[in-house]
Amino acid sequence: MSWLKKYLLPILGLFTAYYFYSANEEFRPEMLQGKKVIVTGASKGIGEAMAYHLAKMGAHVVVTARSEESLKKVVSHCLELGAASAHYIAGTMEDMTFAEQFVVKAGKLMGGLDMLILNHITNTFMNFFNNEIHHVRKSMEVNFLSYVVMSVAALPMLKQSNGSIVVVSSLAGKIANPLIAPYAASKFALDGFFSSIRKEYSVTNVNVSITLCVLGLINTESAKNAVKGVLNLKAAPKEECALEIIKGGALRQEEIYYDSSFWTVFLLGNPGRKLLEFSYLSQYNMNKFLNNKELP
Ligand SMILES: *[C@@H]1O[C@H](CO)[C@@H](O)[C@H](O)[C@H]1NC(C)=O
Ligand SMILES: *[C@@H]1O[C@H](CO)[C@@H](O)[C@H](O)[C@H]1NC(C)=O
């Protein structure tokens, strides 16, 4: 117990303090002015709300989703709100060729890329896992693999602009819950992949920030339908959520939490994980790879 008091508690305190006070820079909407931004899953919900915030801030936006009809409306509203430019490219993120080519085309439309906001998910529902392997595969492909594909396609442009990758995830990608195993698997995968890549970027001096957005229940139609009659939680407003995501990306934060209570954020801050990651990283011999000129 005395050991605990002497070392562990002060360390936990330091990590917590660091976590809460590390965002020292203030967000200003002008940060997005003239920036070139991709938003996926932008035909409705949080993605649509992000497109409108970005438009008001004077950014260039290229949006995507499956529904061309909805995207047309989103783009024309973006132009009304003051977007520097707004385009859409419709397609499905089940198709990895589309995912890759979409990023390349969007980059050409805007003449580069500053921020890649990955937000789309496949349809999801709550139920016991009843051996629906196809649903697991589809969730992994749409919610995870397409994010990786798009990041790979965007990286050359993001390196040039010192840009940002913003990954929309969920509390269900940080803690285990019943009834959403395929969704949870894909969201945990995002943390595993993008948090590892972030460490690689830091040792290889790739100045592309990665922001993992850990969202609670948001009042989008799809989320409300998915939890109806199962989860009795208050849903937070999607417009505010959308703004917090953009802020987190612009401030190059590693993780943002919305809309979690103080205790959720405190407990999920997970100083144990941060401490272990720090201590393991110091034991790696990265020179073996860093001398290889092929790598970034
Ligand atoms: C990216 O960051 C580097 C190092 O801080 C800086 O020299 C360069 O001008 C930046 N490039 C852009 C496009 O902001
Ligand atoms: C990385 O890019 C950001 C945004 O351009 C810049 O503010 C920062 O100084 C850069 N950091 C390094 C280490 O180059």
PDB file of N, CA and C in Angstrom, residues 83-161:
ATOM      1  N   ALA A  83     -18.968  27.522 -48.038  1.00  0.00           N
ATOM      2  CA  ALA A  83     -17.809  26.663 -48.313  1.00  0.00           C
ATOM      3  C   ALA A  83     -16.955  27.271 -49.424  1.00  0.00           C
ATOM      4  N   ALA A  84     -15.634  27.152 -49.306  1.00  0.00           N
ATOM      5  CA  ALA A  84     -14.737  27.639 -50.355  1.00  0.00           C
ATOM      6  C   ALA A  84     -15.019  26.874 -51.645  1.00  0.00           C
ATOM      7  N   SER A  85     -15.321  25.576 -51.507  1.00  0.00           N
ATOM      8  CA  SER A  85     -15.829  24.772 -52.615  1.00  0.00           C
ATOM      9  C   SER A  85     -16.461  23.541 -52.000  1.00  0.00           C
ATOM     10  N   ALA A  86     -17.372  22.910 -52.735  1.00  0.00           N
ATOM     11  CA  ALA A  86     -18.026  21.709 -52.208  1.00  0.00           C
ATOM     12  C   ALA A  86     -18.341  20.760 -53.354  1.00  0.00           C
ATOM     13  N   HIS A  87     -17.940  19.515 -53.197  1.00  0.00           N
ATOM     14  CA  HIS A  87     -18.203  18.490 -54.211  1.00  0.00           C
ATOM     15  C   HIS A  87     -18.619  17.212 -53.523  1.00  0.00           C
ATOM     16  N   TYR A  88     -19.273  16.345 -54.297  1.00  0.00           N
ATOM     17  CA  TYR A  88     -19.563  15.021 -53.754  1.00  0.00           C
ATOM     18  C   TYR A  88     -19.133  13.960 -54.756  1.00  0.00           C
ATOM     19  N   ILE A  89     -18.801  12.809 -54.235  1.00  0.00           N
ATOM     20  CA  ILE A  89     -18.557  11.624 -55.058  1.00  0.00           C
ATOM     21  C   ILE A  89     -19.290  10.490 -54.345  1.00  0.00           C
ATOM     22  N   ALA A  90     -20.311   9.921 -54.992  1.00  0.00           N
ATOM     23  CA  ALA A  90     -21.105   8.875 -54.326  1.00  0.00           C
ATOM     24  C   ALA A  90     -20.492   7.503 -54.571  1.00  0.00           C
ATOM     25  N   GLY A  91     -20.608   6.633 -53.580  1.00  0.00           N
ATOM     26  CA  GLY A  91     -20.107   5.267 -53.753  1.00  0.00           C
ATOM     27  C   GLY A  91     -20.191   4.494 -52.453  1.00  0.00           C
ATOM     28  N   THR A  92     -19.894   3.208 -52.528  1.00  0.00           N
ATOM     29  CA  THR A  92     -19.978   2.377 -51.330  1.00  0.00           C
ATOM     30  C   THR A  92     -18.600   2.006 -50.795  1.00  0.00           C
ATOM     31  N   MET A  93     -18.436   2.106 -49.500  1.00  0.00           N
ATOM     32  CA  MET A  93     -17.171   1.778 -48.850  1.00  0.00           C
ATOM     33  C   MET A  93     -17.004   0.271 -48.639  1.00  0.00           C
ATOM     34  N   GLU A  94     -17.931  -0.510 -49.214  1.00  0.00           N
ATOM     35  CA  GLU A  94     -17.705  -1.955 -49.278  1.00  0.00           C
ATOM     36  C   GLU A  94     -16.696  -2.254 -50.379  1.00  0.00           C
ATOM     37  N   ASP A  95     -16.530  -1.283 -51.275  1.00  0.00           N
ATOM     38  CA  ASP A  95     -15.664  -1.454 -52.439  1.00  0.00           C
ATOM     39  C   ASP A  95     -14.344  -0.714 -52.187  1.00  0.00           C
ATOM     40  N   MET A  96     -13.272  -1.467 -51.928  1.00  0.00           N
ATOM     41  CA  MET A  96     -11.999  -0.848 -51.550  1.00  0.00           C
ATOM     42  C   MET A  96     -11.391  -0.062 -52.706  1.00  0.00           C
ATOM     43  N   THR A  97     -11.710  -0.466 -53.942  1.00  0.00           N
ATOM     44  CA  THR A  97     -11.217   0.294 -55.093  1.00  0.00           C
ATOM     45  C   THR A  97     -11.864   1.670 -55.108  1.00  0.00           C
ATOM     46  N   PHE A  98     -13.164   1.694 -54.814  1.00  0.00           N
ATOM     47  CA  PHE A  98     -13.837   2.999 -54.721  1.00  0.00           C
ATOM     48  C   PHE A  98     -13.199   3.846 -53.623  1.00  0.00           C
ATOM     49  N   ALA A  99     -12.990   3.221 -52.437  1.00  0.00           N
ATOM     50  CA  ALA A  99     -12.444   3.957 -51.289  1.00  0.00           C
ATOM     51  C   ALA A  99     -11.134   4.641 -51.674  1.00  0.00           C
ATOM     52  N   GLU A 100     -10.262   3.889 -52.346  1.00  0.00           N
ATOM     53  CA  GLU A 100      -8.955   4.428 -52.723  1.00  0.00           C
ATOM     54  C   GLU A 100      -9.095   5.533 -53.775  1.00  0.00           C
ATOM     55  N   GLN A 101      -9.886   5.216 -54.828  1.00  0.00           N
ATOM     56  CA  GLN A 101     -10.002   6.180 -55.918  1.00  0.00           C
ATOM     57  C   GLN A 101     -10.737   7.443 -55.494  1.00  0.00           C
ATOM     58  N   PHE A 102     -11.654   7.284 -54.561  1.00  0.00           N
ATOM     59  CA  PHE A 102     -12.372   8.458 -54.046  1.00  0.00           C
ATOM     60  C   PHE A 102     -11.387   9.481 -53.469  1.00  0.00           C
ATOM     61  N   VAL A 103     -10.450   9.005 -52.667  1.00  0.00           N
ATOM     62  CA  VAL A 103      -9.490   9.914 -52.029  1.00  0.00           C
ATOM     63  C   VAL A 103      -8.637  10.612 -53.089  1.00  0.00           C
ATOM     64  N   VAL A 104      -8.197   9.846 -54.076  1.00  0.00           N
ATOM     65  CA  VAL A 104      -7.364  10.420 -55.128  1.00  0.00           C
ATOM     66  C   VAL A 104      -8.152  11.483 -55.902  1.00  0.00           C
ATOM     67  N   LYS A 105      -9.400  11.156 -56.254  1.00  0.00           N
ATOM     68  CA  LYS A 105     -10.232  12.121 -56.997  1.00  0.00           C
ATOM     69  C   LYS A 105     -10.517  13.365 -56.161  1.00  0.00           C
ATOM     70  N   ALA A 106     -10.825  13.155 -54.880  1.00  0.00           N
ATOM     71  CA  ALA A 106     -11.121  14.295 -54.002  1.00  0.00           C
ATOM     72  C   ALA A 106      -9.902  15.197 -53.897  1.00  0.00           C
ATOM     73  N   GLY A 107      -8.714  14.599 -53.799  1.00  0.00           N
ATOM     74  CA  GLY A 107      -7.475  15.376 -53.740  1.00  0.00           C
ATOM     75  C   GLY A 107      -7.292  16.197 -55.005  1.00  0.00           C
ATOM     76  N   LYS A 108      -7.634  15.603 -56.146  1.00  0.00           N
ATOM     77  CA  LYS A 108      -7.502  16.345 -57.421  1.00  0.00           C
ATOM     78  C   LYS A 108      -8.495  17.503 -57.472  1.00  0.00           C
ATOM     79  N   LEU A 109      -9.732  17.246 -57.002  1.00  0.00           N
ATOM     80  CA  LEU A 109     -10.758  18.308 -57.023  1.00  0.00           C
ATOM     81  C   LEU A 109     -10.330  19.511 -56.190  1.00  0.00           C
ATOM     82  N   MET A 110      -9.653  19.244 -55.048  1.00  0.00           N
ATOM     83  CA  MET A 110      -9.303  20.350 -54.144  1.00  0.00           C
ATOM     84  C   MET A 110      -7.864  20.815 -54.328  1.00  0.00           C
ATOM     85  N   GLY A 111      -7.078  20.056 -55.078  1.00  0.00           N
ATOM     86  CA  GLY A 111      -5.668  20.400 -55.231  1.00  0.00           C
ATOM     87  C   GLY A 111      -4.869  20.126 -53.967  1.00  0.00           C
ATOM     88  N   GLY A 112      -5.167  18.985 -53.311  1.00  0.00           N
ATOM     89  CA  GLY A 112      -4.443  18.604 -52.090  1.00  0.00           C
ATOM     90  C   GLY A 112      -5.419  18.203 -51.002  1.00  0.00           C
ATOM     91  N   LEU A 113      -4.880  17.943 -49.827  1.00  0.00           N
ATOM     92  CA  LEU A 113      -5.732  17.509 -48.717  1.00  0.00           C
ATOM     93  C   LEU A 113      -5.084  17.899 -47.393  1.00  0.00           C
ATOM     94  N   ASP A 114      -5.896  18.506 -46.525  1.00  0.00           N
ATOM     95  CA  ASP A 114      -5.407  18.848 -45.181  1.00  0.00           C
ATOM     96  C   ASP A 114      -5.979  17.931 -44.111  1.00  0.00           C
ATOM     97  N   MET A 115      -7.228  17.500 -44.305  1.00  0.00           N
ATOM     98  CA  MET A 115      -7.855  16.701 -43.249  1.00  0.00           C
ATOM     99  C   MET A 115      -8.742  15.617 -43.856  1.00  0.00           C
ATOM    100  N   LEU A 116      -8.509  14.397 -43.398  1.00  0.00           N
ATOM    101  CA  LEU A 116      -9.310  13.256 -43.845  1.00  0.00           C
ATOM    102  C   LEU A 116     -10.183  12.836 -42.664  1.00  0.00           C
ATOM    103  N   ILE A 117     -11.477  13.090 -42.769  1.00  0.00           N
ATOM    104  CA  ILE A 117     -12.377  12.726 -41.664  1.00  0.00           C
ATOM    105  C   ILE A 117     -13.118  11.441 -42.026  1.00  0.00           C
ATOM    106  N   LEU A 118     -12.793  10.366 -41.316  1.00  0.00           N
ATOM    107  CA  LEU A 118     -13.345   9.044 -41.594  1.00  0.00           C
ATOM    108  C   LEU A 118     -14.472   8.787 -40.602  1.00  0.00           C
ATOM    109  N   ASN A 119     -15.681   8.704 -41.113  1.00  0.00           N
ATOM    110  CA  ASN A 119     -16.853   8.747 -40.238  1.00  0.00           C
ATOM    111  C   ASN A 119     -17.900   7.692 -40.583  1.00  0.00           C
ATOM    112  N   HIS A 120     -17.852   7.118 -41.791  1.00  0.00           N
ATOM    113  CA  HIS A 120     -18.934   6.221 -42.236  1.00  0.00           C
ATOM    114  C   HIS A 120     -18.897   4.880 -41.489  1.00  0.00           C
ATOM    115  N   ILE A 121     -20.064   4.273 -41.363  1.00  0.00           N
ATOM    116  CA  ILE A 121     -20.149   2.885 -40.875  1.00  0.00           C
ATOM    117  C   ILE A 121     -21.211   2.151 -41.683  1.00  0.00           C
ATOM    118  N   THR A 122     -21.114   0.839 -41.672  1.00  0.00           N
ATOM    119  CA  THR A 122     -22.156   0.038 -42.298  1.00  0.00           C
ATOM    120  C   THR A 122     -23.357  -0.013 -41.351  1.00  0.00           C
ATOM    121  N   ASN A 123     -24.521  -0.346 -41.882  1.00  0.00           N
ATOM    122  CA  ASN A 123     -25.720  -0.456 -41.037  1.00  0.00           C
ATOM    123  C   ASN A 123     -25.449  -1.401 -39.892  1.00  0.00           C
ATOM    124  N   THR A 124     -25.920  -1.011 -38.717  1.00  0.00           N
ATOM    125  CA  THR A 124     -25.670  -1.869 -37.582  1.00  0.00           C
ATOM    126  C   THR A 124     -26.942  -1.989 -36.747  1.00  0.00           C
ATOM    127  N   PHE A 125     -27.042  -3.076 -36.019  1.00  0.00           N
ATOM    128  CA  PHE A 125     -28.241  -3.320 -35.213  1.00  0.00           C
ATOM    129  C   PHE A 125     -27.785  -3.990 -33.933  1.00  0.00           C
ATOM    130  N   MET A 126     -28.653  -3.969 -32.912  1.00  0.00           N
ATOM    131  CA  MET A 126     -28.280  -4.597 -31.647  1.00  0.00           C
ATOM    132  C   MET A 126     -28.944  -5.953 -31.523  1.00  0.00           C
ATOM    133  N   ASN A 127     -28.131  -6.960 -31.265  1.00  0.00           N
ATOM    134  CA  ASN A 127     -28.676  -8.298 -31.031  1.00  0.00           C
ATOM    135  C   ASN A 127     -27.565  -9.191 -30.491  1.00  0.00           C
ATOM    136  N   PHE A 128     -27.957 -10.338 -29.928  1.00  0.00           N
ATOM    137  CA  PHE A 128     -26.947 -11.316 -29.563  1.00  0.00           C
ATOM    138  C   PHE A 128     -26.205 -11.737 -30.824  1.00  0.00           C
ATOM    139  N   PHE A 129     -24.958 -12.105 -30.670  1.00  0.00           N
ATOM    140  CA  PHE A 129     -24.208 -12.569 -31.832  1.00  0.00           C
ATOM    141  C   PHE A 129     -24.675 -13.984 -32.183  1.00  0.00           C
ATOM    142  N   ASN A 130     -25.324 -14.096 -33.340  1.00  0.00           N
ATOM    143  CA  ASN A 130     -25.894 -15.386 -33.752  1.00  0.00           C
ATOM    144  C   ASN A 130     -25.151 -15.945 -34.956  1.00  0.00           C
ATOM    145  N   ASN A 131     -23.850 -15.960 -34.859  1.00  0.00           N
ATOM    146  CA  ASN A 131     -23.012 -16.557 -35.910  1.00  0.00           C
ATOM    147  C   ASN A 131     -23.090 -15.858 -37.264  1.00  0.00           C
ATOM    148  N   GLU A 132     -23.431 -14.570 -37.261  1.00  0.00           N
ATOM    149  CA  GLU A 132     -23.497 -13.857 -38.547  1.00  0.00           C
ATOM    150  C   GLU A 132     -22.087 -13.447 -38.962  1.00  0.00           C
ATOM    151  N   ILE A 133     -21.350 -14.419 -39.479  1.00  0.00           N
ATOM    152  CA  ILE A 133     -19.970 -14.133 -39.899  1.00  0.00           C
ATOM    153  C   ILE A 133     -19.955 -13.036 -40.970  1.00  0.00           C
ATOM    154  N   HIS A 134     -20.953 -13.071 -41.834  1.00  0.00           N
ATOM    155  CA  HIS A 134     -20.998 -12.075 -42.922  1.00  0.00           C
ATOM    156  C   HIS A 134     -21.093 -10.660 -42.360  1.00  0.00           C
ATOM    157  N   HIS A 135     -21.804 -10.518 -41.234  1.00  0.00           N
ATOM    158  CA  HIS A 135     -21.939  -9.184 -40.642  1.00  0.00           C
ATOM    159  C   HIS A 135     -20.613  -8.730 -40.008  1.00  0.00           C
ATOM    160  N   VAL A 136     -19.886  -9.692 -39.438  1.00  0.00           N
ATOM    161  CA  VAL A 136     -18.565  -9.368 -38.888  1.00  0.00           C
ATOM    162  C   VAL A 136     -17.646  -8.916 -40.024  1.00  0.00           C
ATOM    163  N   ARG A 137     -17.674  -9.692 -41.121  1.00  0.00           N
ATOM    164  CA  ARG A 137     -16.788  -9.349 -42.241  1.00  0.00           C
ATOM    165  C   ARG A 137     -17.133  -7.980 -42.806  1.00  0.00           C
ATOM    166  N   LYS A 138     -18.422  -7.723 -42.980  1.00  0.00           N
ATOM    167  CA  LYS A 138     -18.839  -6.444 -43.554  1.00  0.00           C
ATOM    168  C   LYS A 138     -18.481  -5.284 -42.618  1.00  0.00           C
ATOM    169  N   SER A 139     -18.671  -5.480 -41.326  1.00  0.00           N
ATOM    170  CA  SER A 139     -18.312  -4.429 -40.366  1.00  0.00           C
ATOM    171  C   SER A 139     -16.818  -4.156 -40.411  1.00  0.00           C
ATOM    172  N   MET A 140     -16.018  -5.209 -40.465  1.00  0.00           N
ATOM    173  CA  MET A 140     -14.565  -5.017 -40.503  1.00  0.00           C
ATOM    174  C   MET A 140     -14.159  -4.319 -41.800  1.00  0.00           C
ATOM    175  N   GLU A 141     -14.807  -4.680 -42.894  1.00  0.00           N
ATOM    176  CA  GLU A 141     -14.427  -4.078 -44.180  1.00  0.00           C
ATOM    177  C   GLU A 141     -14.837  -2.617 -44.259  1.00  0.00           C
ATOM    178  N   VAL A 142     -16.102  -2.335 -43.948  1.00  0.00           N
ATOM    179  CA  VAL A 142     -16.599  -0.970 -44.106  1.00  0.00           C
ATOM    180  C   VAL A 142     -16.107  -0.060 -42.977  1.00  0.00           C
ATOM    181  N   ASN A 143     -16.193  -0.525 -41.735  1.00  0.00           N
ATOM    182  CA  ASN A 143     -15.883   0.339 -40.583  1.00  0.00           C
ATOM    183  C   ASN A 143     -14.393   0.415 -40.288  1.00  0.00           C
ATOM    184  N   PHE A 144     -13.625  -0.555 -40.790  1.00  0.00           N
ATOM    185  CA  PHE A 144     -12.195  -0.578 -40.473  1.00  0.00           C
ATOM    186  C   PHE A 144     -11.308  -0.568 -41.718  1.00  0.00           C
ATOM    187  N   LEU A 145     -11.425  -1.611 -42.545  1.00  0.00           N
ATOM    188  CA  LEU A 145     -10.483  -1.746 -43.661  1.00  0.00           C
ATOM    189  C   LEU A 145     -10.526  -0.553 -44.623  1.00  0.00           C
ATOM    190  N   SER A 146     -11.721  -0.055 -44.910  1.00  0.00           N
ATOM    191  CA  SER A 146     -11.798   1.085 -45.830  1.00  0.00           C
ATOM    192  C   SER A 146     -11.121   2.316 -45.216  1.00  0.00           C
ATOM    193  N   TYR A 147     -11.114   2.422 -43.883  1.00  0.00           N
ATOM    194  CA  TYR A 147     -10.419   3.544 -43.223  1.00  0.00           C
ATOM    195  C   TYR A 147      -8.916   3.436 -43.478  1.00  0.00           C
ATOM    196  N   VAL A 148      -8.414   2.213 -43.420  1.00  0.00           N
ATOM    197  CA  VAL A 148      -6.984   1.996 -43.654  1.00  0.00           C
ATOM    198  C   VAL A 148      -6.655   2.319 -45.111  1.00  0.00           C
ATOM    199  N   VAL A 149      -7.489   1.807 -46.015  1.00  0.00           N
ATOM    200  CA  VAL A 149      -7.270   2.033 -47.453  1.00  0.00           C
ATOM    201  C   VAL A 149      -7.254   3.528 -47.760  1.00  0.00           C
ATOM    202  N   MET A 150      -8.203   4.244 -47.199  1.00  0.00           N
ATOM    203  CA  MET A 150      -8.294   5.679 -47.483  1.00  0.00           C
ATOM    204  C   MET A 150      -7.118   6.443 -46.870  1.00  0.00           C
ATOM    205  N   SER A 151      -6.667   6.016 -45.704  1.00  0.00           N
ATOM    206  CA  SER A 151      -5.512   6.677 -45.080  1.00  0.00           C
ATOM    207  C   SER A 151      -4.264   6.470 -45.916  1.00  0.00           C
ATOM    208  N   VAL A 152      -4.101   5.259 -46.428  1.00  0.00           N
ATOM    209  CA  VAL A 152      -2.947   4.969 -47.290  1.00  0.00           C
ATOM    210  C   VAL A 152      -2.985   5.867 -48.525  1.00  0.00           C
ATOM    211  N   ALA A 153      -4.166   5.975 -49.127  1.00  0.00           N
ATOM    212  CA  ALA A 153      -4.290   6.792 -50.334  1.00  0.00           C
ATOM    213  C   ALA A 153      -4.059   8.269 -50.036  1.00  0.00           C
ATOM    214  N   ALA A 154      -4.410   8.691 -48.821  1.00  0.00           N
ATOM    215  CA  ALA A 154      -4.318  10.117 -48.480  1.00  0.00           C
ATOM    216  C   ALA A 154      -2.939  10.522 -47.970  1.00  0.00           C
ATOM    217  N   LEU A 155      -2.163   9.552 -47.508  1.00  0.00           N
ATOM    218  CA  LEU A 155      -0.925   9.899 -46.798  1.00  0.00           C
ATOM    219  C   LEU A 155       0.045  10.788 -47.585  1.00  0.00           C
ATOM    220  N   PRO A 156       0.270  10.531 -48.878  1.00  0.00           N
ATOM    221  CA  PRO A 156       1.203  11.424 -49.597  1.00  0.00           C
ATOM    222  C   PRO A 156       0.745  12.884 -49.553  1.00  0.00           C
ATOM    223  N   MET A 157      -0.557  13.105 -49.704  1.00  0.00           N
ATOM    224  CA  MET A 157      -1.074  14.485 -49.662  1.00  0.00           C
ATOM    225  C   MET A 157      -0.993  15.049 -48.248  1.00  0.00           C
ATOM    226  N   LEU A 158      -1.285  14.210 -47.258  1.00  0.00           N
ATOM    227  CA  LEU A 158      -1.283  14.684 -45.869  1.00  0.00           C
ATOM    228  C   LEU A 158       0.135  14.996 -45.387  1.00  0.00           C
ATOM    229  N   LYS A 159       1.115  14.259 -45.904  1.00  0.00           N
ATOM    230  CA  LYS A 159       2.501  14.554 -45.541  1.00  0.00           C
ATOM    231  C   LYS A 159       2.892  15.923 -46.071  1.00  0.00           C
ATOM    232  N   GLN A 160       2.440  16.226 -47.274  1.00  0.00           N
ATOM    233  CA  GLN A 160       2.775  17.524 -47.881  1.00  0.00           C
ATOM    234  C   GLN A 160       2.181  18.687 -47.119  1.00  0.00           C
ATOM    235  N   SER A 161       0.993  18.468 -46.556  1.00  0.00           N
ATOM    236  CA  SER A 161       0.288  19.581 -45.896  1.00  0.00           C
ATOM    237  C   SER A 161       0.464  19.563 -44.379  1.00  0.00           C
TER     238      SER A 161
END
